[in-house]
Short mmCIF file of C-alpha atoms and ligand atoms in Angstrom, two decimals:
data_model
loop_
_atom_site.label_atom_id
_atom_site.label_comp_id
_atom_site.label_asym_id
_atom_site.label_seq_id
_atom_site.Cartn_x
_atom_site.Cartn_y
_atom_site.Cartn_z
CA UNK A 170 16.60 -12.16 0.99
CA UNK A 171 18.84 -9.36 2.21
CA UNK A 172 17.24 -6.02 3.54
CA UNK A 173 15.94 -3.36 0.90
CA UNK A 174 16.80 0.17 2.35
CA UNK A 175 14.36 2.80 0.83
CA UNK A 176 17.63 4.81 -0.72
CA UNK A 177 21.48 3.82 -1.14
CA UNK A 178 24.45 4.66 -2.68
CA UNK A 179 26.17 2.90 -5.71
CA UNK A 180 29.92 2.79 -5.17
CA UNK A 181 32.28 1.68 -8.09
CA UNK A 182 35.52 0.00 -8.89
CA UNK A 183 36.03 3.26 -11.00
CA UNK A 184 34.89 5.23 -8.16
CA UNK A 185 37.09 3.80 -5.56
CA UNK A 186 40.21 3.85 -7.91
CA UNK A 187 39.25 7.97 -8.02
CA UNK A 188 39.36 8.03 -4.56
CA UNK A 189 42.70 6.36 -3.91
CA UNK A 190 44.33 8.54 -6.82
CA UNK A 191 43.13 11.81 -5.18
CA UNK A 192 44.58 10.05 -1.75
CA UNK A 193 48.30 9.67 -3.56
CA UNK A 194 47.99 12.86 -4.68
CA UNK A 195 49.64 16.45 -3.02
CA UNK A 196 46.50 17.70 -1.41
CA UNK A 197 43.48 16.36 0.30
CA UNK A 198 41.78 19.43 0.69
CA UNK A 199 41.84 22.65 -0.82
CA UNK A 200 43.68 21.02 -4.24
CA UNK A 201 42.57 21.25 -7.73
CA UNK A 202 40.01 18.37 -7.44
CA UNK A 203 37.68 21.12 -5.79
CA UNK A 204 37.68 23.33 -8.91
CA UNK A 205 37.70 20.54 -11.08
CA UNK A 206 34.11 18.57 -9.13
CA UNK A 207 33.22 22.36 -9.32
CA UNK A 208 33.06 22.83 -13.18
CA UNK A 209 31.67 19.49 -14.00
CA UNK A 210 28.87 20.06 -11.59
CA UNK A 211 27.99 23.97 -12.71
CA UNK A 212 27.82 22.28 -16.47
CA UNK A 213 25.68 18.66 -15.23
CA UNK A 214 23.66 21.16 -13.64
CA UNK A 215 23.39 24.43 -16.24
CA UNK A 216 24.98 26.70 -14.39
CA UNK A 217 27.77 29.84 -14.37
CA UNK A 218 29.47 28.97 -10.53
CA UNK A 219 28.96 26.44 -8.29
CA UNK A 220 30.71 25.85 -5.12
CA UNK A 221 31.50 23.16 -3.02
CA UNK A 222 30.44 22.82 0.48
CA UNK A 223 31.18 20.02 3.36
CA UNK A 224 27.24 18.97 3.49
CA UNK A 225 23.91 20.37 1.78
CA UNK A 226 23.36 21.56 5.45
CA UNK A 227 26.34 23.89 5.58
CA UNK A 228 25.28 24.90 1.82
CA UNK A 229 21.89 25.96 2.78
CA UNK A 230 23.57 28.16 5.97
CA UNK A 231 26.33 29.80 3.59
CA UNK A 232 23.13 30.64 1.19
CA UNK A 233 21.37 32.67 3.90
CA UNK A 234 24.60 34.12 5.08
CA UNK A 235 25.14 35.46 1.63
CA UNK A 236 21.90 36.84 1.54
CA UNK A 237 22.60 38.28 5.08
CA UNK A 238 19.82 37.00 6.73
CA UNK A 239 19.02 38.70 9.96
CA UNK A 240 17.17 39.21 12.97
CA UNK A 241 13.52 39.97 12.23
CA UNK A 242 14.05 38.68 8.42
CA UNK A 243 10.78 36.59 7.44
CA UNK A 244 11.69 33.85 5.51
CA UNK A 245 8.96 31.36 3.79
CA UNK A 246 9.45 27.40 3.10
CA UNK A 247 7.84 24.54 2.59
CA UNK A 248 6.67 22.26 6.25
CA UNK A 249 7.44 18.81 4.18
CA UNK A 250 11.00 19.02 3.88
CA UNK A 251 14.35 18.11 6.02
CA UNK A 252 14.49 20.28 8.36
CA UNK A 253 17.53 22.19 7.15
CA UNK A 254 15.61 23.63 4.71
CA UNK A 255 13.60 25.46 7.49
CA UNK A 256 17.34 25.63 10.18
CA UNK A 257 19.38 27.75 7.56
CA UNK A 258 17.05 30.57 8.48
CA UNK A 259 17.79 30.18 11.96
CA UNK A 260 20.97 30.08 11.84
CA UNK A 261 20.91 33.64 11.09
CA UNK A 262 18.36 34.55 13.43
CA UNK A 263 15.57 34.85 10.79
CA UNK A 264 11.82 33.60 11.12
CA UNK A 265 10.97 30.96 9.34
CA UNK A 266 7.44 30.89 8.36
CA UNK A 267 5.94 27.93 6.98
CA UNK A 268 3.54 27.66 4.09
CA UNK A 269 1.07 24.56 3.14
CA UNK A 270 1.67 22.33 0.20
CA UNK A 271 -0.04 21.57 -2.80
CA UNK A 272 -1.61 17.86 -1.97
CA UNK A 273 -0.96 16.68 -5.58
CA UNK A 274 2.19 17.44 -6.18
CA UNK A 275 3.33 17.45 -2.27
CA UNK A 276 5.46 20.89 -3.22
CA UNK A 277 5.05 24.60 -1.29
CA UNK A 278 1.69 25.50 -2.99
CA UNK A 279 2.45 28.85 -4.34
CA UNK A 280 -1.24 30.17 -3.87
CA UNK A 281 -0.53 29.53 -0.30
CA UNK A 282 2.72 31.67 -0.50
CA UNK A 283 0.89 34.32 -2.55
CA UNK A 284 -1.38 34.84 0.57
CA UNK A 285 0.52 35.57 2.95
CA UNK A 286 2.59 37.55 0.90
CA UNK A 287 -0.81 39.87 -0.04
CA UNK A 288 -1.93 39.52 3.33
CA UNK A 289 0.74 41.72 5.10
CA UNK A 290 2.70 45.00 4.60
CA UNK A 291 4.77 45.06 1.57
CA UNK A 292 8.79 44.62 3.08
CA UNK A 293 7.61 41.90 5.58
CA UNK A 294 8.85 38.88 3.71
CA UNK A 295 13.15 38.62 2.60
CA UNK A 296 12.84 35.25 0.68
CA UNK A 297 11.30 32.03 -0.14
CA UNK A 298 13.34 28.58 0.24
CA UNK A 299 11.10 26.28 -2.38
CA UNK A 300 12.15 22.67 -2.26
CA UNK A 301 11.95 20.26 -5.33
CA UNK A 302 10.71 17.55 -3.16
CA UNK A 303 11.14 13.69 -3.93
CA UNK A 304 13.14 15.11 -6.92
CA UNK A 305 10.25 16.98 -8.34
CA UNK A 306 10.81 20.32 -10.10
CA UNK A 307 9.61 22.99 -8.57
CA UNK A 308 8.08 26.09 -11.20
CA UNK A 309 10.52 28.30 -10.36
CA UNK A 310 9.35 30.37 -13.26
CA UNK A 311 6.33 31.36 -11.43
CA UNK A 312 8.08 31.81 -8.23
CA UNK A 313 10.08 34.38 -9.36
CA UNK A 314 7.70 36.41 -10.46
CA UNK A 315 6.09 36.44 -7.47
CA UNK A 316 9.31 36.65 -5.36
CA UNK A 317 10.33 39.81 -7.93
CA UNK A 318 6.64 41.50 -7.25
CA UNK A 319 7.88 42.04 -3.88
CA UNK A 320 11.27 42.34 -3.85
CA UNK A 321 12.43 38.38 -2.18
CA UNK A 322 15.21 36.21 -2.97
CA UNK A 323 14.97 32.48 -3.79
CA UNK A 324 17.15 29.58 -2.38
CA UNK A 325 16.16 26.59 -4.44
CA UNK A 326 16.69 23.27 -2.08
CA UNK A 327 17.42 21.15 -5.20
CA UNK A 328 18.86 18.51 -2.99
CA UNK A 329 16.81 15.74 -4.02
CA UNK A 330 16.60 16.87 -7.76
CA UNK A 331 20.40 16.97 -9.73
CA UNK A 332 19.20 15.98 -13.73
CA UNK A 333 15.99 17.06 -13.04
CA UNK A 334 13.84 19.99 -14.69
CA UNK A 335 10.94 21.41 -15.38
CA UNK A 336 9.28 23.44 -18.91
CA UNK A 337 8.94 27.11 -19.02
CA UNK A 338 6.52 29.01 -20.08
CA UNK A 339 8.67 29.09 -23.45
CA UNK A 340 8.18 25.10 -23.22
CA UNK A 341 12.19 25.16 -21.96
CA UNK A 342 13.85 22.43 -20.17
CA UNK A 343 14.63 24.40 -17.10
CA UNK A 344 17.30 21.86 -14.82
CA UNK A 345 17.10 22.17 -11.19
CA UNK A 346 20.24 24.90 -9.89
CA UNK A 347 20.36 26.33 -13.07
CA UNK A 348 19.74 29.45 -11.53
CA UNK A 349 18.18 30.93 -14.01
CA UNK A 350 15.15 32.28 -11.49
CA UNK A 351 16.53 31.31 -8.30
CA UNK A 352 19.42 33.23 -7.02
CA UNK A 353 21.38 30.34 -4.99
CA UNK A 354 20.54 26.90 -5.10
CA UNK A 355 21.87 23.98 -3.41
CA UNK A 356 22.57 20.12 -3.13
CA UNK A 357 23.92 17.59 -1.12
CA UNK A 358 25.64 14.36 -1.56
CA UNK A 359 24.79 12.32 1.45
CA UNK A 360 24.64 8.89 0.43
CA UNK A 361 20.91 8.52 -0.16
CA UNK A 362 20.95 11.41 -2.58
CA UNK A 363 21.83 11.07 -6.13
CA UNK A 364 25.37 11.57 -5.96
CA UNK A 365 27.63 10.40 -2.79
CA UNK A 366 30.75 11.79 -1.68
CA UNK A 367 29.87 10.44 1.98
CA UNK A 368 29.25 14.36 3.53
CA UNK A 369 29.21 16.80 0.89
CA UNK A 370 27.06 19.62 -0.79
CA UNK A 371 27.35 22.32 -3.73
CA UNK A 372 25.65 25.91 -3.92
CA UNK A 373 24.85 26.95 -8.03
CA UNK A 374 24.20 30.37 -8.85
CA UNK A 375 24.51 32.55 -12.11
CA UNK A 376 25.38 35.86 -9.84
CA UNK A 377 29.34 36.66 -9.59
CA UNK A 378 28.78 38.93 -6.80
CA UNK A 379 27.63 35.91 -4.27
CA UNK A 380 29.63 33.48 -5.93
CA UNK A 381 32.87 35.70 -4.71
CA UNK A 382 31.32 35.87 -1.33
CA UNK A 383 29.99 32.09 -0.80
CA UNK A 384 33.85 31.67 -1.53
CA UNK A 385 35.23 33.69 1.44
CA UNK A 386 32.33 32.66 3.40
CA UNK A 387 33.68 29.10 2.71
CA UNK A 388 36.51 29.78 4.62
CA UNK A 389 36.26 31.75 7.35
CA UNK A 390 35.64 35.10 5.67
CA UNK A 391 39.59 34.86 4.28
CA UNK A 392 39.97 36.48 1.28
CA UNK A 393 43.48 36.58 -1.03
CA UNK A 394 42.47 38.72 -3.50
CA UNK A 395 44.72 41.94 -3.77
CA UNK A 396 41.60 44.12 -5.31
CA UNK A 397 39.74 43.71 -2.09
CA UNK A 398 41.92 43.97 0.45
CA UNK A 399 41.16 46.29 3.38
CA UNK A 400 44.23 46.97 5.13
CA UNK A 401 47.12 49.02 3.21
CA UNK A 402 50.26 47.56 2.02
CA UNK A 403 52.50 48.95 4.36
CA UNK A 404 50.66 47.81 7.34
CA UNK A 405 50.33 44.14 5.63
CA UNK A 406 53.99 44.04 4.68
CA UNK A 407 55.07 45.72 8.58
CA UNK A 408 56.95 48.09 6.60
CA UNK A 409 56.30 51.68 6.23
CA UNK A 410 56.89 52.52 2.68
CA UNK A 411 55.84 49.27 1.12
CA UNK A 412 52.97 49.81 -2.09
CA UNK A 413 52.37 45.73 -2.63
CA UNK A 414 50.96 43.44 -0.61
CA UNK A 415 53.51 40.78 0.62
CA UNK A 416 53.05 37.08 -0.55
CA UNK A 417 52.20 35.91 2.70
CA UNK A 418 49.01 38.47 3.28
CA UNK A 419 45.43 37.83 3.74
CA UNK A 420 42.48 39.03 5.40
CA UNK A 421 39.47 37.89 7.63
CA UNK A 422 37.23 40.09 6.27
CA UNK A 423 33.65 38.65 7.78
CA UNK A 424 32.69 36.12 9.77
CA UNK A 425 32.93 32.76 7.50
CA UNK A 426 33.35 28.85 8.51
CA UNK A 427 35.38 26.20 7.54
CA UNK A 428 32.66 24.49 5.31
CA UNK A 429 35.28 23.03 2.89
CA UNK A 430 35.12 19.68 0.64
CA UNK A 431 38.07 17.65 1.16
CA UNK A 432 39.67 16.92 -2.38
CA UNK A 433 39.24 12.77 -1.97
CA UNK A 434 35.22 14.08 -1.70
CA UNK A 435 35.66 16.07 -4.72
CA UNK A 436 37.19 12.99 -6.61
CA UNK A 437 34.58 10.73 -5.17
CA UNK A 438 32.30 13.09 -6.13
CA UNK A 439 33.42 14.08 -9.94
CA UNK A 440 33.56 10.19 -10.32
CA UNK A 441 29.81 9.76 -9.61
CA UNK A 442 28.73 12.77 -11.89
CA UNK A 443 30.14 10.81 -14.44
CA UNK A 444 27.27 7.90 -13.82
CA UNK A 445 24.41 10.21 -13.00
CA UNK A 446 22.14 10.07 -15.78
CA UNK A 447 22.96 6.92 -15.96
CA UNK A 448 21.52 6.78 -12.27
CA UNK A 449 18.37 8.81 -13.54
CA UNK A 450 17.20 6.56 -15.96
CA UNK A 451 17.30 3.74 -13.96
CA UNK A 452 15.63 5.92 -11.09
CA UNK A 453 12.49 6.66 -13.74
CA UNK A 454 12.02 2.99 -14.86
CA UNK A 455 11.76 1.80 -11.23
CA UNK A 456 9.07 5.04 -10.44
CA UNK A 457 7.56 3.63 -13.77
CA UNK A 458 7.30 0.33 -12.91
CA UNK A 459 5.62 1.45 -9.38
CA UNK A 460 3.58 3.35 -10.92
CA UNK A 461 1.92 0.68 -12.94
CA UNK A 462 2.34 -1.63 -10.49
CA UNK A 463 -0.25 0.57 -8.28
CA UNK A 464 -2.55 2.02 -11.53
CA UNK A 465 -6.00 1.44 -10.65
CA UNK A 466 -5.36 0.77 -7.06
CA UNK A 467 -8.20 2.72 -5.02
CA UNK A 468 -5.65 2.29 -1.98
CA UNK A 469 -2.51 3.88 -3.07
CA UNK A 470 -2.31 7.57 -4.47
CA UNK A 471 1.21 8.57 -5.80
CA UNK A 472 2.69 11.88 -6.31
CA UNK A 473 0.91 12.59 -9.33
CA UNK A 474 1.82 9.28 -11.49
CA UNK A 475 4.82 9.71 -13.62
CA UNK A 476 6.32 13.45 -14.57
CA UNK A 477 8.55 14.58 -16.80
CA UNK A 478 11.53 16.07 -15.49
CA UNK A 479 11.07 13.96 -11.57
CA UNK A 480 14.21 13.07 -11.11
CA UNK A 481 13.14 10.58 -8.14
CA UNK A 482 15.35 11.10 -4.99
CA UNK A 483 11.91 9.40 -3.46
CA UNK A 484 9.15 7.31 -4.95
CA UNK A 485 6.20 8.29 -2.55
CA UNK A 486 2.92 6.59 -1.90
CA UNK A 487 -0.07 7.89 -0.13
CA UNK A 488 -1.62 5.18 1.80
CA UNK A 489 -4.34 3.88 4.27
CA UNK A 490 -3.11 2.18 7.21
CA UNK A 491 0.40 3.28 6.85
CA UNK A 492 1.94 2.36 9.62
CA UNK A 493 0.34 -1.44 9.27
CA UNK A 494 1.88 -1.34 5.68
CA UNK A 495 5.61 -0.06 7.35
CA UNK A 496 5.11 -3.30 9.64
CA UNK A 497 4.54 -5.60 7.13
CA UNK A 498 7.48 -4.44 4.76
CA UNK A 499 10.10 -4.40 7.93
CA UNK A 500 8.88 -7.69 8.68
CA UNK A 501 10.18 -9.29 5.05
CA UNK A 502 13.15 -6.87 5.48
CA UNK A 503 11.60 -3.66 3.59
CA UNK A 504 12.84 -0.40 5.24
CA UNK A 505 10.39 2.06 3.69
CA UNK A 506 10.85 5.07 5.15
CA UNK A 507 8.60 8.20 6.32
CA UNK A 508 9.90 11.87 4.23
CA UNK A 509 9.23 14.09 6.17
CA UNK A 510 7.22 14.58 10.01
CA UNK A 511 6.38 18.14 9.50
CA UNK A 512 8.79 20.66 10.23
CA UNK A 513 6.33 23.32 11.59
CA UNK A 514 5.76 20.36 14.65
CA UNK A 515 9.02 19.23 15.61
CA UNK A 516 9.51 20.25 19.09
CA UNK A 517 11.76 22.83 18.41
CA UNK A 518 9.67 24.74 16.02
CA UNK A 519 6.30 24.33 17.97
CA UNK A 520 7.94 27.12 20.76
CA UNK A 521 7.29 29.52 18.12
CA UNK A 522 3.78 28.82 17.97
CA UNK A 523 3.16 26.65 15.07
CA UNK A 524 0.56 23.88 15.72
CA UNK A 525 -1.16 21.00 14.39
CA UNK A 526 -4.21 22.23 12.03
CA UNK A 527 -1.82 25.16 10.99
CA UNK A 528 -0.86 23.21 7.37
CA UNK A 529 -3.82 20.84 6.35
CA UNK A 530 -3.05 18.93 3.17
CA UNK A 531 0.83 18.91 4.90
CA UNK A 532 -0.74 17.22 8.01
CA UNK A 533 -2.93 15.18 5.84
CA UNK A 534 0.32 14.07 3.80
CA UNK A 535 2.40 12.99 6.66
CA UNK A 536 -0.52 10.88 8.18
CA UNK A 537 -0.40 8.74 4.74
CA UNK A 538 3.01 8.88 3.31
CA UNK A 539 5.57 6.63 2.83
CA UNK A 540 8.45 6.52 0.45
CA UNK A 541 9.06 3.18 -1.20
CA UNK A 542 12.97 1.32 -2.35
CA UNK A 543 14.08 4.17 -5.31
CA UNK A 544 17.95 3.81 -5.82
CA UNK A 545 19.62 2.80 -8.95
CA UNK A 546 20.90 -0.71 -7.94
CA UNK A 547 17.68 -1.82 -6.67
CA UNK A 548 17.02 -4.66 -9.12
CA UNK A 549 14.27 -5.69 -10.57
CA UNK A 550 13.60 -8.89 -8.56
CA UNK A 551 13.94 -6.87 -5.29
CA UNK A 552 11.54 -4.26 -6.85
CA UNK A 553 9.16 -6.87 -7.91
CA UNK A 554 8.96 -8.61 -4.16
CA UNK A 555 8.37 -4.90 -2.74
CA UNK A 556 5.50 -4.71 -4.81
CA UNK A 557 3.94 -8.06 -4.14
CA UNK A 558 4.21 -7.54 -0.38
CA UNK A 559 1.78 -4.27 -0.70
CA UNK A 560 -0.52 -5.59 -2.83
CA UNK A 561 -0.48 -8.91 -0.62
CA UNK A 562 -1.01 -7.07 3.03
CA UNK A 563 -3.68 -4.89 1.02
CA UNK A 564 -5.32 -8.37 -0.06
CA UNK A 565 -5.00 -9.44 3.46
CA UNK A 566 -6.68 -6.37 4.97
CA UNK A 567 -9.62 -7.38 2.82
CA UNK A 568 -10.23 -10.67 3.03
CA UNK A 569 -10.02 -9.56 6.17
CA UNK A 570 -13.09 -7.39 5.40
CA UNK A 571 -11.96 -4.19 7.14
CA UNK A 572 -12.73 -0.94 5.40
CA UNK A 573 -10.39 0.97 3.50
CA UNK A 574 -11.61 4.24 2.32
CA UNK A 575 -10.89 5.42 -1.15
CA UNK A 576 -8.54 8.29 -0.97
C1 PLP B 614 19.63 15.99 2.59
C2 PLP B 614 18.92 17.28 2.57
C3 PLP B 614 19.47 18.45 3.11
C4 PLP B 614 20.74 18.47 3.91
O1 PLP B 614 21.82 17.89 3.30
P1 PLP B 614 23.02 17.29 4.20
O2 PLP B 614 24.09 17.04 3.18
O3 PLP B 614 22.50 16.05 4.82
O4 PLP B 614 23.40 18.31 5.19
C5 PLP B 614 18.77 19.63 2.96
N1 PLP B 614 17.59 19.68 2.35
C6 PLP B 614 17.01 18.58 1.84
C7 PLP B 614 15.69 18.69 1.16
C8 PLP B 614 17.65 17.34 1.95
O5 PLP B 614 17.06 16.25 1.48
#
């Protein structure tokens, strides 16, 4: 049998023909299949604007950017998460302080936010970066209440979550970067997520304000519209009694980057939305499938069974003897994978004091987890063989008679 990744993408004839169009076509970047991946998205996802970004990396630093992030800005996130979620604040020169996560559902526990938020001066805290882990919605109803009872912003890291949602108070579907209670939010399409475009991300939002600015910000800082420019016409036009602004004229107006999409991305991109509930059904019927495949297994807890709205970047397991399980699987060609080591101890974030017994039920995740084959094109044979290789090195551990402890 060929090797089972734990996540890959699912390229198409269709896609591929998308591709090559867009790469016949008068512009590979900055054309009109930009706008176009744009608009689909911002309706797939709910939402007013959306714009499109090189990777969910450069997203997430254009998002604090926006916000204008700063020196001495305290900035709260989740420890189990890619590490971006945690860099953008650095980027800016923020502090990023980490919060614990709730061990059931593996997302930033929002008691644990509330805490530190009552436990110091009012004004300390800028923002909170919640993360819809594994492609589970985070109740961004309840954190912006919070967040509004003292003044943050919220970046919602919906990169694992496109199609997914969760029910408001009002019992409505509320779909990840709808930005209805977040103010930015933000994806990527590296191949393991949902949608591929190779490198690529997208910021949502519902305010017009950022949206203009995530735009210049997007390039450099340029802007081209007339109604903001800084300079006066007869200095842009070298030409002392000139009132308009010559064809030609533009202005760097702060200090943006070149985090553009390239069109054949975009058409790549566009092309995949087209497939992606598609993709999330298939997703849900695999979790489903592991989930009853484990039911009533004392030594495997999941992420709280099967929830409406997960849209399933990850299908996680809690086990004993993880890295024993990892073995086994590699060995007949599984590549389950580890999501994530803790931010808070990676080297880099240790020098600013963060230590191990800092986040228990984070600490306690990462010494159990492991995230199992979840892409749409796993089939069901493949599926089926992952399953019977846990359950068989969990038979062999106890026939073995060595103790597993019910979790
Ligand atoms: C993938 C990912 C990112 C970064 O996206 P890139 O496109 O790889 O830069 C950020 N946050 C989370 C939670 C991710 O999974």
């Amino acid at each position: 049998m060929h090797s089972i990744p734990y996540g890959r993408q699912h390229i198409t004839e269709q896609d591929i023909a998308a591709v090559v169009e867009a790469l016949h076509a008068d512009y590979l970047t900055q054309g009109p299949r930009i706008a176009e991946f744009e608009a689909k998205f911002a309706t797939y996802v709910g939402t007013q604007y959306a714009i499109a970004v090189s990777n969910g990396t450069a997203a997430l630093h254009l998002c604090t950017l926006a916000l204008e992030v700063a020196p001495g800005h305290k900035v709260i996130t989740t420890p189990i998460t890619f590490a971006a979620s945690a860099n953008c604040v650095r980027y800016c020169g923020g502090e990023v302080v980490f919060a614990d996560i709730d061990p059931d559902t593996y997302l930033l526990d929002i008691d644990s936010v509330r805490q530190l938020l009552q436990t110091s001066p009012k004004g300390t805290y800028q923002g909170i970066i919640p993360v819809d882990f594994a492609g589970r919605a985070v109740d961004l109803e309840t954190f912006r209440q919070l967040a509004d009872e003292y003044g943050l912003w919220l970046i919602e890291d919906a990169c694992h979550a496109p199609g997914g949602y969760f029910e408001d108070g009002q019992g409505v579907r509320q779909y990840c970067g709808n930005g209805r209670f977040a103010d930015l939010a933000i994806f990527s399409f590296h191949p393991v997520k949902h949608i591929a475009c190779g490198e690529g991300g997208m910021i949502t939002t519902n305010d017009e304000q950022l949206y203009h600015k995530l735009l210049r910000l997007r390039t450099h800082g340029i802007s081209r519209e007339v109604g903001s420019f800084q300079n006066s016409p007869a200095f842009a036009a070298a030409a002392p009694h000139a009132e308009i602004y010559p064809g030609w004229y533009m202005e760097m107006q702060n200090l943006g980057f070149n985090y553009r999409l390239t069109d054949f991305q975009a058409a790549l991109g566009t092309s995949q939305l087209t497939r992606a509930d598609e993709g999330l059904v298939k997703r849900r019927r695999i979790a489903t499938k592991y989930a009853e495949a484990f039911s009533g297994k004392p030594f495997i807890k999941g992420q709280s069974g099967i929830v409406e709205g997960h849209a399933y970047h990850l299908y996680v397991i809690e086990v004993e003897n993880r890295i024993g399980l990892y073995d086994f699987l590699r060995e007949h060609g599984i590549f389950a994978q580890v999501h994530y080591i803790p931010c808070h101890l990676m080297p880099y974030y240790r020098q600013f004091g963060w230590k191990e017994g800092d986040f228990p039920y984070a600490e306690l995740y990462y010494q159990k987890c492991l995230s199992l084959p979840m892409y749409p094109t796993l089939s069901e044979q493949e599926q089926e063989f992952v399953i019977q290789i846990i359950l068989d090195y969990y038979d062999r551990i106890n026939s073995r008679n060595i103790h597993i402890p019910i979790l």
